[in-house]
PDB file of C-alpha atoms in Angstrom:
ATOM      1  CA  UNK A   1      -0.013  -0.342  -0.208  1.00  0.00           C
ATOM      2  CA  UNK A   2       2.938   2.490   0.549  1.00  0.00           C
ATOM      3  CA  UNK A   3       4.603   2.047  -2.464  1.00  0.00           C
ATOM      4  CA  UNK A   4       0.497   2.070  -4.453  1.00  0.00           C
ATOM      5  CA  UNK A   5      -0.511   5.860  -4.016  1.00  0.00           C
ATOM      6  CA  UNK A   6       2.703   7.283  -4.850  1.00  0.00           C
ATOM      7  CA  UNK A   7       3.096   4.681  -7.954  1.00  0.00           C
ATOM      8  CA  UNK A   8      -0.842   6.176  -8.443  1.00  0.00           C
ATOM      9  CA  UNK A   9       0.268   9.646  -8.226  1.00  0.00           C
ATOM     10  CA  UNK A  10       2.863   9.041 -10.406  1.00  0.00           C
ATOM     11  CA  UNK A  11       0.955   8.032 -13.238  1.00  0.00           C
ATOM     12  CA  UNK A  12      -2.004  10.238 -12.450  1.00  0.00           C
ATOM     13  CA  UNK A  13       0.464  13.166 -13.232  1.00  0.00           C
ATOM     14  CA  UNK A  14       1.650  11.722 -16.241  1.00  0.00           C
ATOM     15  CA  UNK A  15      -1.594  10.966 -17.933  1.00  0.00           C
ATOM     16  CA  UNK A  16      -3.114  14.185 -16.607  1.00  0.00           C
ATOM     17  CA  UNK A  17       0.482  16.039 -18.360  1.00  0.00           C
ATOM     18  CA  UNK A  18       0.251  13.582 -21.389  1.00  0.00           C
ATOM     19  CA  UNK A  19      -3.339  14.325 -22.231  1.00  0.00           C
ATOM     20  CA  UNK A  20      -3.345  17.586 -21.827  1.00  0.00           C
ATOM     21  CA  UNK A  21      -0.190  19.700 -21.969  1.00  0.00           C
ATOM     22  CA  UNK A  22       0.002  22.379 -21.160  1.00  0.00           C
ATOM     23  CA  UNK A  23      -2.977  22.397 -18.897  1.00  0.00           C
ATOM     24  CA  UNK A  24      -2.250  18.730 -17.636  1.00  0.00           C
ATOM     25  CA  UNK A  25       1.610  19.677 -16.657  1.00  0.00           C
ATOM     26  CA  UNK A  26       0.519  23.302 -14.914  1.00  0.00           C
ATOM     27  CA  UNK A  27      -2.162  21.104 -12.890  1.00  0.00           C
ATOM     28  CA  UNK A  28      -0.197  18.560 -11.906  1.00  0.00           C
ATOM     29  CA  UNK A  29       2.867  21.198 -10.707  1.00  0.00           C
ATOM     30  CA  UNK A  30       0.859  23.170  -8.633  1.00  0.00           C
ATOM     31  CA  UNK A  31      -1.036  20.077  -7.269  1.00  0.00           C
ATOM     32  CA  UNK A  32       2.515  18.802  -6.825  1.00  0.00           C
ATOM     33  CA  UNK A  33       3.904  22.012  -5.206  1.00  0.00           C
ATOM     34  CA  UNK A  34       0.327  22.282  -2.523  1.00  0.00           C
ATOM     35  CA  UNK A  35       0.408  18.752  -1.798  1.00  0.00           C
ATOM     36  CA  UNK A  36       4.240  18.131  -0.459  1.00  0.00           C
ATOM     37  CA  UNK A  37       3.746  21.896   1.680  1.00  0.00           C
ATOM     38  CA  UNK A  38       0.654  20.370   2.938  1.00  0.00           C
ATOM     39  CA  UNK A  39       2.535  16.611   3.592  1.00  0.00           C
ATOM     40  CA  UNK A  40       4.997  18.671   5.166  1.00  0.00           C
ATOM     41  CA  UNK A  41       3.178  20.172   7.480  1.00  0.00           C
ATOM     42  CA  UNK A  42       1.516  17.270   8.516  1.00  0.00           C
ATOM     43  CA  UNK A  43       4.365  15.115   9.387  1.00  0.00           C
ATOM     44  CA  UNK A  44       5.927  18.047  11.454  1.00  0.00           C
ATOM     45  CA  UNK A  45       2.057  18.098  13.627  1.00  0.00           C
ATOM     46  CA  UNK A  46       0.829  14.907  13.497  1.00  0.00           C
ATOM     47  CA  UNK A  47       1.676  11.866  15.140  1.00  0.00           C
ATOM     48  CA  UNK A  48       0.463   9.623  13.139  1.00  0.00           C
ATOM     49  CA  UNK A  49       1.351  11.062  10.076  1.00  0.00           C
ATOM     50  CA  UNK A  50       1.085   7.917   7.634  1.00  0.00           C
ATOM     51  CA  UNK A  51      -2.317   7.440   7.825  1.00  0.00           C
ATOM     52  CA  UNK A  52      -3.665  10.691   7.741  1.00  0.00           C
ATOM     53  CA  UNK A  53      -1.031  11.184   4.340  1.00  0.00           C
ATOM     54  CA  UNK A  54      -2.635   8.317   2.723  1.00  0.00           C
ATOM     55  CA  UNK A  55      -5.896   9.237   3.179  1.00  0.00           C
ATOM     56  CA  UNK A  56      -5.526  12.867   1.847  1.00  0.00           C
ATOM     57  CA  UNK A  57      -3.524  11.179  -1.152  1.00  0.00           C
ATOM     58  CA  UNK A  58      -6.191   8.695  -1.447  1.00  0.00           C
ATOM     59  CA  UNK A  59      -9.329  10.814  -1.863  1.00  0.00           C
ATOM     60  CA  UNK A  60      -7.006  13.080  -4.084  1.00  0.00           C
ATOM     61  CA  UNK A  61      -6.649  10.496  -6.310  1.00  0.00           C
ATOM     62  CA  UNK A  62     -10.111   9.784  -6.286  1.00  0.00           C
ATOM     63  CA  UNK A  63     -11.120  13.690  -6.975  1.00  0.00           C
ATOM     64  CA  UNK A  64      -8.732  13.962 -10.288  1.00  0.00           C
ATOM     65  CA  UNK A  65     -10.022  10.492 -11.266  1.00  0.00           C
ATOM     66  CA  UNK A  66     -13.464  11.882 -11.435  1.00  0.00           C
ATOM     67  CA  UNK A  67     -12.641  15.458 -12.325  1.00  0.00           C
ATOM     68  CA  UNK A  68     -10.371  13.601 -15.263  1.00  0.00           C
ATOM     69  CA  UNK A  69     -13.643  12.310 -16.875  1.00  0.00           C
ATOM     70  CA  UNK A  70     -15.660  14.441 -16.353  1.00  0.00           C
ATOM     71  CA  UNK A  71     -12.974  17.060 -18.355  1.00  0.00           C
ATOM     72  CA  UNK A  72     -11.370  14.641 -20.594  1.00  0.00           C
ATOM     73  CA  UNK A  73     -14.737  13.376 -21.926  1.00  0.00           C
ATOM     74  CA  UNK A  74     -16.312  17.075 -21.975  1.00  0.00           C
ATOM     75  CA  UNK A  75     -19.256  16.239 -19.520  1.00  0.00           C
ATOM     76  CA  UNK A  76     -19.383  19.049 -17.920  1.00  0.00           C
ATOM     77  CA  UNK A  77     -23.193  19.509 -18.766  1.00  0.00           C
ATOM     78  CA  UNK A  78     -24.301  16.704 -17.379  1.00  0.00           C
ATOM     79  CA  UNK A  79     -21.925  16.335 -14.117  1.00  0.00           C
ATOM     80  CA  UNK A  80     -21.046  19.637 -12.768  1.00  0.00           C
ATOM     81  CA  UNK A  81     -22.107  21.980 -14.352  1.00  0.00           C
ATOM     82  CA  UNK A  82     -21.304  24.215 -12.001  1.00  0.00           C
ATOM     83  CA  UNK A  83     -17.930  24.153 -12.714  1.00  0.00           C
ATOM     84  CA  UNK A  84     -18.522  26.089 -16.006  1.00  0.00           C
ATOM     85  CA  UNK A  85     -20.322  29.056 -14.433  1.00  0.00           C
ATOM     86  CA  UNK A  86     -16.563  28.830 -11.927  1.00  0.00           C
ATOM     87  CA  UNK A  87     -15.004  28.731 -15.064  1.00  0.00           C
ATOM     88  CA  UNK A  88     -16.686  32.272 -16.420  1.00  0.00           C
ATOM     89  CA  UNK A  89     -17.025  33.864 -13.204  1.00  0.00           C
ATOM     90  CA  UNK A  90     -13.032  32.695 -12.669  1.00  0.00           C
ATOM     91  CA  UNK A  91     -11.708  34.323 -15.729  1.00  0.00           C
ATOM     92  CA  UNK A  92     -14.310  37.398 -15.634  1.00  0.00           C
ATOM     93  CA  UNK A  93     -12.954  38.295 -12.299  1.00  0.00           C
ATOM     94  CA  UNK A  94      -9.220  37.795 -13.070  1.00  0.00           C
ATOM     95  CA  UNK A  95      -9.549  39.749 -16.315  1.00  0.00           C
ATOM     96  CA  UNK A  96     -10.929  42.339 -14.382  1.00  0.00           C
ATOM     97  CA  UNK A  97      -7.927  42.981 -11.697  1.00  0.00           C
ATOM     98  CA  UNK A  98      -5.205  42.811 -14.232  1.00  0.00           C
ATOM     99  CA  UNK A  99      -7.275  45.842 -15.914  1.00  0.00           C
ATOM    100  CA  UNK A 100      -8.280  44.172 -19.167  1.00  0.00           C
ATOM    101  CA  UNK A 101     -11.487  45.237 -20.490  1.00  0.00           C
ATOM    102  CA  UNK A 102     -14.473  43.032 -19.923  1.00  0.00           C
ATOM    103  CA  UNK A 103     -17.520  43.001 -22.293  1.00  0.00           C
ATOM    104  CA  UNK A 104     -20.143  41.695 -18.934  1.00  0.00           C
ATOM    105  CA  UNK A 105     -19.630  44.528 -16.898  1.00  0.00           C
ATOM    106  CA  UNK A 106     -22.558  42.915 -14.817  1.00  0.00           C
ATOM    107  CA  UNK A 107     -21.222  40.005 -14.700  1.00  0.00           C
ATOM    108  CA  UNK A 108     -18.416  40.375 -12.710  1.00  0.00           C
ATOM    109  CA  UNK A 109     -20.101  42.943 -10.422  1.00  0.00           C
ATOM    110  CA  UNK A 110     -22.552  40.001  -9.794  1.00  0.00           C
ATOM    111  CA  UNK A 111     -19.379  37.618  -9.471  1.00  0.00           C
ATOM    112  CA  UNK A 112     -17.095  39.979  -7.289  1.00  0.00           C
ATOM    113  CA  UNK A 113     -19.881  40.200  -4.852  1.00  0.00           C
ATOM    114  CA  UNK A 114     -18.997  38.412  -1.693  1.00  0.00           C
ATOM    115  CA  UNK A 115     -22.736  37.708  -0.450  1.00  0.00           C
ATOM    116  CA  UNK A 116     -24.895  34.722  -2.189  1.00  0.00           C
ATOM    117  CA  UNK A 117     -24.004  31.084  -3.404  1.00  0.00           C
ATOM    118  CA  UNK A 118     -20.553  30.773  -5.122  1.00  0.00           C
ATOM    119  CA  UNK A 119     -18.973  33.786  -3.813  1.00  0.00           C
ATOM    120  CA  UNK A 120     -15.927  31.641  -2.424  1.00  0.00           C
ATOM    121  CA  UNK A 121     -15.097  29.258  -5.297  1.00  0.00           C
ATOM    122  CA  UNK A 122     -15.409  32.590  -7.825  1.00  0.00           C
ATOM    123  CA  UNK A 123     -12.806  34.119  -5.970  1.00  0.00           C
ATOM    124  CA  UNK A 124     -10.535  31.344  -5.926  1.00  0.00           C
ATOM    125  CA  UNK A 125     -11.301  30.649  -9.537  1.00  0.00           C
ATOM    126  CA  UNK A 126     -10.054  33.688  -9.679  1.00  0.00           C
ATOM    127  CA  UNK A 127      -7.582  33.935  -7.749  1.00  0.00           C
ATOM    128  CA  UNK A 128      -5.643  30.681 -10.071  1.00  0.00           C
ATOM    129  CA  UNK A 129      -6.495  32.418 -13.726  1.00  0.00           C
ATOM    130  CA  UNK A 130      -4.516  35.437 -12.089  1.00  0.00           C
ATOM    131  CA  UNK A 131      -1.642  33.849 -11.053  1.00  0.00           C
ATOM    132  CA  UNK A 132      -1.614  30.782 -13.510  1.00  0.00           C
ATOM    133  CA  UNK A 133      -3.814  31.929 -16.801  1.00  0.00           C
ATOM    134  CA  UNK A 134      -7.387  30.353 -17.720  1.00  0.00           C
ATOM    135  CA  UNK A 135      -7.381  26.324 -16.966  1.00  0.00           C
ATOM    136  CA  UNK A 136     -10.583  24.786 -16.201  1.00  0.00           C
ATOM    137  CA  UNK A 137      -8.816  21.923 -14.869  1.00  0.00           C
ATOM    138  CA  UNK A 138      -6.967  23.582 -12.461  1.00  0.00           C
ATOM    139  CA  UNK A 139      -9.761  25.004 -11.103  1.00  0.00           C
ATOM    140  CA  UNK A 140     -11.185  21.308 -10.916  1.00  0.00           C
ATOM    141  CA  UNK A 141      -8.593  19.582  -9.769  1.00  0.00           C
ATOM    142  CA  UNK A 142      -7.797  22.175  -7.488  1.00  0.00           C
ATOM    143  CA  UNK A 143     -11.033  23.161  -5.781  1.00  0.00           C
TER     144      UNK A 143
END
């Protein structure tokens, strides 16, 4: 089991990178960096760290498997139409933050509100797109 999870992580990273370069590679790099930071924190603070890390990595792999299937087969309309909304609103927010002209000012103002459902996801997607560029695969894998 201790060698299976790292092997699966490597396989997922390779598949994501090869199937959708450069978005897949970007997703793998960001998730790997954040995962390594989290694992370092867990190892320093939790006595039974191996169990917690294995649960986290197993859950992350399950999330990536489902998200990858939805992304690579274009099943957003059926399984996750909210991902399309977060993608669009996050992109609008990132463009607004960059100072680029935005066609739909009303949508940007709605997305920037901190009341109502999904406002945190809008800002998180906007932050990801601002830093790394628009990638629905990254947004869906991160969130």
